[in-house]
Coordinates of C-alpha atoms and ligand atoms in Angstrom, one line a residue:
M1 CA -158.3 -110.7 11.3
K2 CA -155.7 -112.9 12.9
H3 CA -153.9 -112.7 9.5
S4 CA -153.2 -109.2 10.2
R5 CA -149.8 -107.0 9.2
V6 CA -147.5 -106.1 12.2
A7 CA -143.9 -104.3 11.4
I8 CA -141.1 -105.2 14.0
V9 CA -138.6 -102.6 14.7
G10 CA -135.2 -103.5 16.0
A11 CA -133.9 -107.2 15.4
G12 CA -132.4 -107.7 18.6
I13 CA -134.0 -110.8 21.6
N14 CA -137.3 -108.8 22.4
G15 CA -137.7 -108.1 19.0
V16 CA -137.2 -111.4 17.8
M17 CA -139.5 -112.8 20.5
A18 CA -142.0 -110.4 19.8
G19 CA -141.9 -112.1 16.6
W20 CA -142.0 -115.3 18.1
A21 CA -145.4 -114.6 19.7
L22 CA -147.1 -113.2 16.6
I23 CA -146.3 -115.8 14.1
E24 CA -147.4 -118.5 16.8
R25 CA -150.5 -116.4 16.8
G26 CA -150.8 -116.6 13.1
Y27 CA -149.7 -112.6 12.1
E28 CA -147.7 -111.6 8.8
V29 CA -144.6 -110.5 10.7
S30 CA -142.1 -108.3 9.2
L31 CA -138.6 -107.2 11.2
F32 CA -137.1 -104.3 10.6
E33 CA -133.5 -103.2 12.0
A34 CA -130.8 -100.5 11.2
L35 CA -127.8 -102.6 11.0
R36 CA -127.7 -106.7 11.3
P37 CA -129.8 -109.0 13.5
M38 CA -128.5 -109.6 17.5
H39 CA -125.6 -106.9 16.8
A40 CA -126.0 -104.6 19.6
T41 CA -127.3 -105.2 23.3
S42 CA -128.8 -108.7 23.1
R43 CA -124.7 -109.7 22.0
A44 CA -123.1 -107.8 24.8
S45 CA -124.6 -109.4 27.6
S46 CA -123.0 -111.9 30.0
K47 CA -124.8 -114.4 28.7
M48 CA -126.5 -115.5 31.6
L49 CA -130.3 -117.2 31.1
H50 CA -130.9 -115.8 35.1
G51 CA -133.3 -115.0 37.4
G52 CA -130.6 -112.4 38.2
L53 CA -129.9 -113.3 42.6
R54 CA -129.1 -109.8 42.9
Y55 CA -132.9 -108.7 42.5
L56 CA -133.7 -110.6 45.7
E57 CA -132.4 -107.8 47.2
Q58 CA -135.1 -105.4 45.3
G59 CA -137.6 -108.0 46.6
A60 CA -138.7 -108.7 42.6
F61 CA -139.4 -112.4 43.3
G62 CA -142.3 -112.4 40.5
L63 CA -139.7 -111.1 37.9
I64 CA -137.0 -113.5 39.1
R65 CA -139.5 -116.5 39.5
E66 CA -141.0 -115.6 35.9
A67 CA -137.3 -115.6 34.3
L68 CA -136.2 -118.7 36.2
L69 CA -139.2 -120.3 34.6
E70 CA -137.8 -118.9 31.2
R71 CA -134.3 -119.8 31.5
H72 CA -135.8 -123.4 31.9
W73 CA -138.0 -122.7 28.5
W74 CA -134.5 -121.7 27.0
L75 CA -132.4 -124.7 27.9
S76 CA -135.6 -127.3 27.3
Q77 CA -135.3 -125.8 23.5
Q78 CA -132.2 -128.0 23.5
T79 CA -130.2 -125.4 20.7
G80 CA -126.9 -126.6 22.0
L81 CA -126.4 -122.7 22.8
A82 CA -127.2 -122.7 26.1
A83 CA -125.7 -125.0 29.3
P84 CA -126.2 -125.2 33.2
L85 CA -123.9 -123.5 35.5
Q86 CA -122.4 -123.4 38.5
I87 CA -121.4 -120.1 40.2
Y88 CA -119.5 -120.0 43.5
I89 CA -119.6 -116.7 45.4
P90 CA -116.4 -116.5 47.2
C91 CA -116.8 -115.1 50.9
Y92 CA -113.8 -113.1 52.8
K93 CA -113.5 -111.9 56.1
N94 CA -115.0 -108.0 56.3
T95 CA -115.8 -108.3 52.6
G96 CA -119.6 -108.3 50.9
R97 CA -122.6 -109.4 52.3
S98 CA -122.0 -112.1 55.4
P99 CA -122.2 -116.0 54.0
W100 CA -125.5 -116.3 56.0
V101 CA -127.1 -113.4 53.9
I102 CA -125.9 -115.3 50.7
R103 CA -126.6 -118.6 51.6
A104 CA -130.3 -117.2 53.0
G105 CA -130.3 -115.9 49.5
T106 CA -129.7 -118.9 47.5
L107 CA -131.7 -120.8 49.4
L108 CA -134.6 -118.5 48.5
Y109 CA -133.3 -119.2 44.7
D110 CA -133.7 -122.4 44.7
L111 CA -137.2 -122.5 46.1
L112 CA -138.1 -119.8 43.3
A113 CA -136.4 -122.4 41.0
I114 CA -138.7 -125.1 42.1
G115 CA -139.8 -127.2 38.7
S116 CA -136.9 -126.1 36.4
K117 CA -134.4 -129.7 37.7
M118 CA -131.4 -127.4 38.3
P119 CA -128.6 -129.2 41.2
L120 CA -129.1 -127.0 44.6
S121 CA -127.1 -124.3 46.4
R122 CA -124.1 -125.7 48.3
R123 CA -121.7 -123.9 51.3
H124 CA -118.2 -124.8 50.2
E125 CA -114.9 -125.1 52.1
P126 CA -112.1 -122.4 51.2
S127 CA -110.2 -125.5 49.6
Q128 CA -113.2 -126.8 47.1
V129 CA -114.0 -123.1 45.9
M130 CA -110.0 -122.8 45.2
Q131 CA -110.0 -125.9 43.3
A132 CA -112.9 -124.8 41.2
I133 CA -111.7 -121.2 40.4
P134 CA -107.4 -121.6 39.7
G135 CA -105.8 -118.7 41.5
L136 CA -108.6 -117.1 43.8
R137 CA -107.0 -115.3 46.4
S138 CA -107.0 -117.2 50.0
E139 CA -106.1 -114.7 52.2
G140 CA -109.4 -113.9 54.2
L141 CA -111.5 -116.6 52.7
V142 CA -113.9 -118.1 54.9
G143 CA -115.6 -120.3 52.7
A144 CA -118.0 -120.2 49.5
I145 CA -121.6 -120.2 48.7
S146 CA -122.4 -122.1 44.9
Y147 CA -125.7 -121.8 42.8
W148 CA -127.2 -122.4 39.9
D149 CA -128.2 -120.4 36.7
A150 CA -127.3 -121.2 32.6
S151 CA -124.5 -119.5 30.1
M152 CA -125.2 -119.2 26.3
D153 CA -124.2 -117.8 23.5
D154 CA -126.3 -114.6 23.5
E155 CA -126.1 -113.8 19.7
A156 CA -126.1 -117.4 18.1
L157 CA -129.0 -118.2 20.4
G158 CA -131.2 -115.2 19.1
L159 CA -130.0 -116.3 15.7
W160 CA -131.4 -119.8 15.9
A161 CA -134.8 -118.2 17.2
L162 CA -134.7 -116.0 14.4
A163 CA -134.1 -118.9 11.4
R164 CA -137.0 -120.5 13.2
L165 CA -139.1 -117.7 12.4
Q166 CA -137.6 -117.0 8.8
E167 CA -138.7 -120.8 8.5
R168 CA -142.2 -119.6 9.2
G169 CA -142.5 -116.7 7.0
L170 CA -141.4 -114.1 9.3
K171 CA -139.9 -111.5 6.5
L172 CA -136.6 -110.1 7.2
H173 CA -135.1 -105.8 6.5
K174 CA -131.7 -105.7 7.4
A175 CA -129.8 -102.3 7.4
C176 CA -133.3 -100.7 6.9
R177 CA -133.9 -98.0 9.8
V178 CA -136.7 -96.9 11.1
E179 CA -137.1 -93.1 11.0
R180 CA -140.4 -92.4 12.5
L181 CA -143.7 -94.0 13.3
F182 CA -147.5 -92.4 13.3
N183 CA -150.1 -93.9 15.4
D184 CA -152.6 -95.2 12.5
G185 CA -149.7 -97.8 11.4
R186 CA -147.8 -95.8 9.0
M187 CA -144.1 -96.4 9.2
E188 CA -141.5 -94.4 7.2
T189 CA -138.3 -95.9 6.2
E190 CA -135.3 -94.6 4.3
Q191 CA -138.0 -96.5 1.2
G192 CA -140.4 -94.4 1.9
L193 CA -143.9 -94.6 4.1
E194 CA -145.5 -97.9 4.3
T195 CA -149.2 -98.8 6.1
F196 CA -149.4 -101.6 8.8
D197 CA -152.0 -103.1 10.9
H198 CA -149.8 -102.7 14.0
L199 CA -146.4 -101.8 14.7
V200 CA -144.1 -102.7 17.8
N201 CA -140.7 -100.5 18.4
A202 CA -138.4 -102.5 20.0
A203 CA -135.6 -100.8 19.4
G204 CA -133.9 -101.2 22.8
P205 CA -132.0 -98.6 24.2
W206 CA -133.1 -96.4 21.1
S207 CA -136.7 -97.1 21.6
H208 CA -137.1 -93.7 23.3
H209 CA -135.7 -91.8 20.7
L210 CA -137.5 -93.6 18.2
L211 CA -140.9 -92.4 20.4
T212 CA -139.2 -88.8 20.4
R213 CA -138.2 -88.5 16.5
S214 CA -142.2 -89.8 15.9
E215 CA -143.2 -87.2 18.3
L216 CA -144.9 -89.6 20.9
E217 CA -145.1 -88.3 24.5
S218 CA -143.9 -90.9 26.9
P219 CA -144.5 -91.0 30.7
Y220 CA -141.0 -92.6 31.0
D221 CA -137.4 -91.7 30.5
L222 CA -135.2 -94.0 29.8
L223 CA -131.5 -94.0 31.7
A224 CA -129.1 -96.0 29.4
L225 CA -126.1 -97.5 31.1
R226 CA -123.8 -98.8 29.7
G227 CA -122.3 -102.4 30.5
S228 CA -118.8 -103.8 29.7
H229 CA -116.9 -106.8 29.3
L230 CA -113.7 -108.2 29.1
V231 CA -113.1 -111.9 27.3
V232 CA -109.9 -113.3 28.9
D233 CA -107.4 -115.9 27.6
R234 CA -107.6 -117.8 30.8
P235 CA -109.8 -121.2 31.2
L236 CA -112.4 -121.3 33.4
K237 CA -114.3 -124.7 34.7
A238 CA -116.9 -123.0 37.3
G239 CA -117.8 -119.4 37.5
C240 CA -118.0 -117.1 40.0
L241 CA -119.2 -114.1 41.4
F242 CA -116.6 -110.9 43.0
Q243 CA -118.5 -108.9 45.7
Q244 CA -117.3 -105.3 45.7
H245 CA -117.3 -103.1 48.6
D246 CA -119.9 -100.7 47.1
G247 CA -122.6 -104.3 46.7
R248 CA -122.2 -104.5 43.0
V249 CA -121.1 -107.7 41.9
V250 CA -118.6 -108.7 38.6
F251 CA -119.0 -112.1 37.2
Y252 CA -116.0 -114.1 35.8
L253 CA -117.6 -117.1 34.0
P254 CA -116.2 -119.1 31.6
Y255 CA -116.9 -118.2 28.0
K256 CA -116.3 -120.4 25.0
G257 CA -112.7 -121.9 26.5
C258 CA -112.1 -118.7 27.9
A259 CA -113.3 -116.3 30.2
L260 CA -115.8 -113.7 30.3
L261 CA -115.4 -110.5 33.1
G262 CA -117.9 -107.4 34.0
T263 CA -119.5 -105.9 33.8
T264 CA -119.3 -102.1 34.2
E265 CA -122.2 -99.5 35.4
V266 CA -122.0 -96.1 33.6
A267 CA -124.2 -93.5 32.5
A268 CA -123.9 -93.1 28.8
S269 CA -126.0 -92.2 25.7
S270 CA -126.1 -93.5 21.9
E271 CA -128.2 -92.0 18.9
D272 CA -127.7 -93.7 16.3
P273 CA -128.1 -97.9 16.3
S274 CA -125.4 -98.6 13.8
E275 CA -122.5 -96.9 15.9
P276 CA -120.5 -99.6 18.2
I277 CA -120.5 -99.2 21.8
K278 CA -117.1 -99.6 23.4
P279 CA -116.2 -99.9 26.9
S280 CA -113.9 -97.0 27.9
Q281 CA -110.1 -97.2 29.1
R282 CA -111.1 -96.5 32.3
E283 CA -113.8 -99.5 32.5
I284 CA -111.2 -102.2 31.1
D285 CA -108.6 -100.6 33.8
E286 CA -111.3 -100.8 36.0
L287 CA -112.1 -104.7 35.7
I288 CA -108.6 -105.9 35.0
E289 CA -108.0 -104.4 38.9
L290 CA -110.9 -105.7 40.3
H291 CA -109.8 -109.4 38.5
N292 CA -106.2 -109.0 40.4
R293 CA -107.7 -108.3 43.3
F294 CA -109.2 -111.8 43.4
V295 CA -107.2 -113.5 41.2
S296 CA -104.0 -113.9 40.5
P297 CA -101.5 -114.1 38.3
R298 CA -102.2 -110.9 37.1
I299 CA -104.3 -110.0 33.7
E300 CA -101.5 -109.3 31.5
P301 CA -103.5 -106.7 28.6
R302 CA -102.1 -109.2 25.7
E303 CA -104.4 -111.6 27.2
I304 CA -107.5 -109.5 26.7
I305 CA -108.4 -110.7 23.6
Q306 CA -111.8 -109.2 23.1
T307 CA -114.0 -106.6 24.7
M308 CA -117.9 -106.2 24.9
A309 CA -120.3 -102.9 25.6
G310 CA -123.8 -102.8 25.8
L311 CA -126.3 -100.4 26.7
R312 CA -128.6 -101.1 29.6
P313 CA -132.1 -99.2 29.1
L314 CA -133.5 -98.5 32.5
V315 CA -137.4 -97.5 32.9
L316 CA -137.8 -94.7 35.7
E317 CA -141.3 -92.6 35.6
R318 CA -140.4 -88.9 35.0
S319 CA -141.1 -88.1 38.9
Q320 CA -138.6 -91.0 39.9
A321 CA -134.9 -89.8 41.0
A322 CA -132.3 -92.0 39.6
K323 CA -130.2 -91.6 42.8
N324 CA -128.9 -95.4 43.1
T325 CA -129.3 -97.4 39.7
R326 CA -129.2 -100.4 41.9
T327 CA -132.3 -99.9 42.7
I328 CA -134.0 -99.8 40.0
S329 CA -136.0 -102.1 38.7
R330 CA -135.6 -104.1 35.7
E331 CA -139.2 -104.8 34.7
S332 CA -140.4 -104.1 31.6
V333 CA -142.5 -101.9 30.3
L334 CA -145.1 -101.3 27.5
L335 CA -147.0 -98.3 26.1
T336 CA -149.3 -97.7 23.5
H337 CA -149.9 -95.2 21.1
G338 CA -153.2 -95.6 18.9
K339 CA -151.5 -98.6 16.3
I340 CA -147.9 -98.6 18.3
V341 CA -146.8 -101.0 21.0
S342 CA -143.5 -99.9 22.7
L343 CA -141.2 -102.4 24.8
L344 CA -139.4 -100.2 27.6
G345 CA -136.4 -102.2 29.1
G346 CA -136.4 -106.4 29.9
K347 CA -134.2 -108.9 30.1
W348 CA -132.6 -111.3 27.5
T349 CA -133.9 -114.0 29.9
T350 CA -137.1 -113.0 29.6
A351 CA -137.8 -111.8 26.0
R352 CA -140.2 -114.9 25.4
K353 CA -142.5 -113.3 28.1
Q354 CA -142.4 -109.9 26.6
G355 CA -143.1 -110.5 23.7
E356 CA -146.1 -112.6 24.6
Q357 CA -147.3 -109.2 26.8
I358 CA -146.6 -107.4 23.3
A359 CA -149.1 -110.3 21.4
L360 CA -151.7 -109.8 24.2
A361 CA -151.4 -105.6 23.8
I362 CA -152.5 -106.2 20.3
E363 CA -155.0 -108.2 20.8
A364 CA -156.6 -106.4 23.3
S365 CA -156.2 -103.3 21.1
Q366 CA -158.6 -105.4 18.4
G367 CA -160.9 -106.6 20.9
F368 CA -159.7 -110.3 21.2
P369 CA -160.1 -111.6 24.5
T370 CA -156.6 -111.7 26.7
T371 CA -155.2 -114.7 28.6
S372 CA -153.5 -112.6 31.2
Ligands
FAD401 C1 -124.0 -105.3 29.9 C2 -125.1 -106.0 30.1 C3 -125.4 -107.4 30.0 C4 -126.5 -107.7 30.3 N1 -126.5 -109.5 31.0 C5 -128.0 -109.9 30.2 C6 -127.5 -111.2 30.9 O1 -126.3 -112.1 31.4 N2 -128.9 -111.7 30.9 C7 -130.1 -111.4 30.7 O2 -131.3 -111.9 30.6 N3 -130.0 -109.8 30.5 C8 -128.8 -109.2 30.2 N4 -129.1 -108.1 30.0 C9 -130.0 -106.8 29.4 C10 -129.9 -108.0 27.8 O3 -129.1 -107.8 27.6 C11 -130.7 -106.6 27.2 O4 -131.9 -106.2 27.9 C12 -131.6 -107.2 25.7 O5 -130.5 -107.5 24.9 C13 -132.0 -106.1 25.3 O6 -132.7 -106.8 23.9 P1 -133.4 -105.9 22.9 O7 -133.2 -106.6 21.9 O8 -134.5 -104.8 23.8 O9 -132.3 -104.3 22.3 P2 -130.9 -104.6 21.3 O10 -130.1 -105.8 21.3 O11 -130.1 -103.3 21.6 O12 -132.0 -104.2 20.5 C14 -132.7 -103.7 19.5 C15 -132.3 -103.4 18.0 O13 -132.9 -102.4 17.2 C16 -132.6 -101.9 16.2 N5 -132.9 -100.4 16.1 C17 -133.0 -99.4 17.2 N6 -133.4 -98.4 16.5 C18 -133.9 -98.8 15.6 C19 -134.7 -98.1 14.1 N7 -134.8 -97.0 14.3 N8 -135.1 -98.8 13.2 C20 -134.3 -100.1 13.5 N9 -134.0 -100.5 13.8 C21 -133.3 -100.2 15.2 C22 -130.8 -101.7 17.1 O14 -129.9 -102.3 15.9 C23 -130.7 -103.0 17.5 O15 -130.2 -103.8 17.1 C24 -127.8 -107.3 30.0 C25 -127.4 -105.7 29.5 C26 -126.3 -105.3 29.3 C27 -126.0 -103.6 29.2

């Protein structure tokens, strides 16, 4: 029974790590991807393996603790594709959260990271943060708090995990779009119908479209927010987090010898996973404007060497009104229809945990005892 055949739809990080959990348990896994592995949201992230400092404000302590343990797991794999990163939060007079609130938050973050062997957060004088972040505006700067997270090459790290799975027998079907899932285990692709013991819908922001096309009911809606980043030709040694007046934060991070600036949050939609997601000119202008408010010299258009955008699926119960997207939890939800397990939402950092939950849901449906 442990050698059941499972088909996973979607080779983003969640599909790959569902494969990881299932291969470890002895399942025979086939992964179906509409375009190519790691081409979508999972390569357009902020490249952070993190607990998410800002989720402290939502009181999502369990999610943060879990993500910080997962950050440790990814770092412990020693792939050379992820490394600890110090991030400064500059504090300005009358702008953003007070330094004391930030200090309390970072101390709590240190506490939630216990056991992960990361350096602790610290307070800094204005001169110290000016040295760490070249060109940072000094006017009104009262100091900074720094804390530690990890940065990664998201696409390469996902492909690293996929390569380990292929060595262990995972079968990858690239450029093979899944049209429909049936709750008896049948799956329809352009090549026809195939039957598996279990189906996993890990189609990321398109998972809900797949359910709809399969005429399967869901008590949830997926609200998609487009998040965009700019890669700017400016070397940066440490990371920085800019606070905006509306409470949102924007990362300014070292990335492959340049700086990664983002992200935006704009309601968006996409029907076709093969179509690239692109930032609008308005988002690009917004990010440049934000950078120029905090750092000089100003960004010139020729310094933007790449733009990236991805869709962040936020899971909403049908009854929940989406008034303020910052207050919607980033936690994931599993949905079962007969032999289909669908994952809605979920972070990059916690993809291994999400994969384990999918494997447990499959085992539970077979009557195996589950461990959590
Ligand atoms: C701007 C932004 C920044 C983020 N930053 C971070 C961060 O720093 N750290 C973090 O932990 N998380 C971050 N996240 C969240 C994280 O990136 C996502 O949660 C994660 O990448 C989602 O992975 P996924 O595998 O579910 O989706 P995707 O990576 O989108 O993969 C889904 C795959 O399914 C395929 N697919 C869809 N439909 C079909 C079909 N019918 N048939 C076959 N294949 C199909 C698609 O082609 C795609 O490859 C960020 C998200 C965004 C949007």
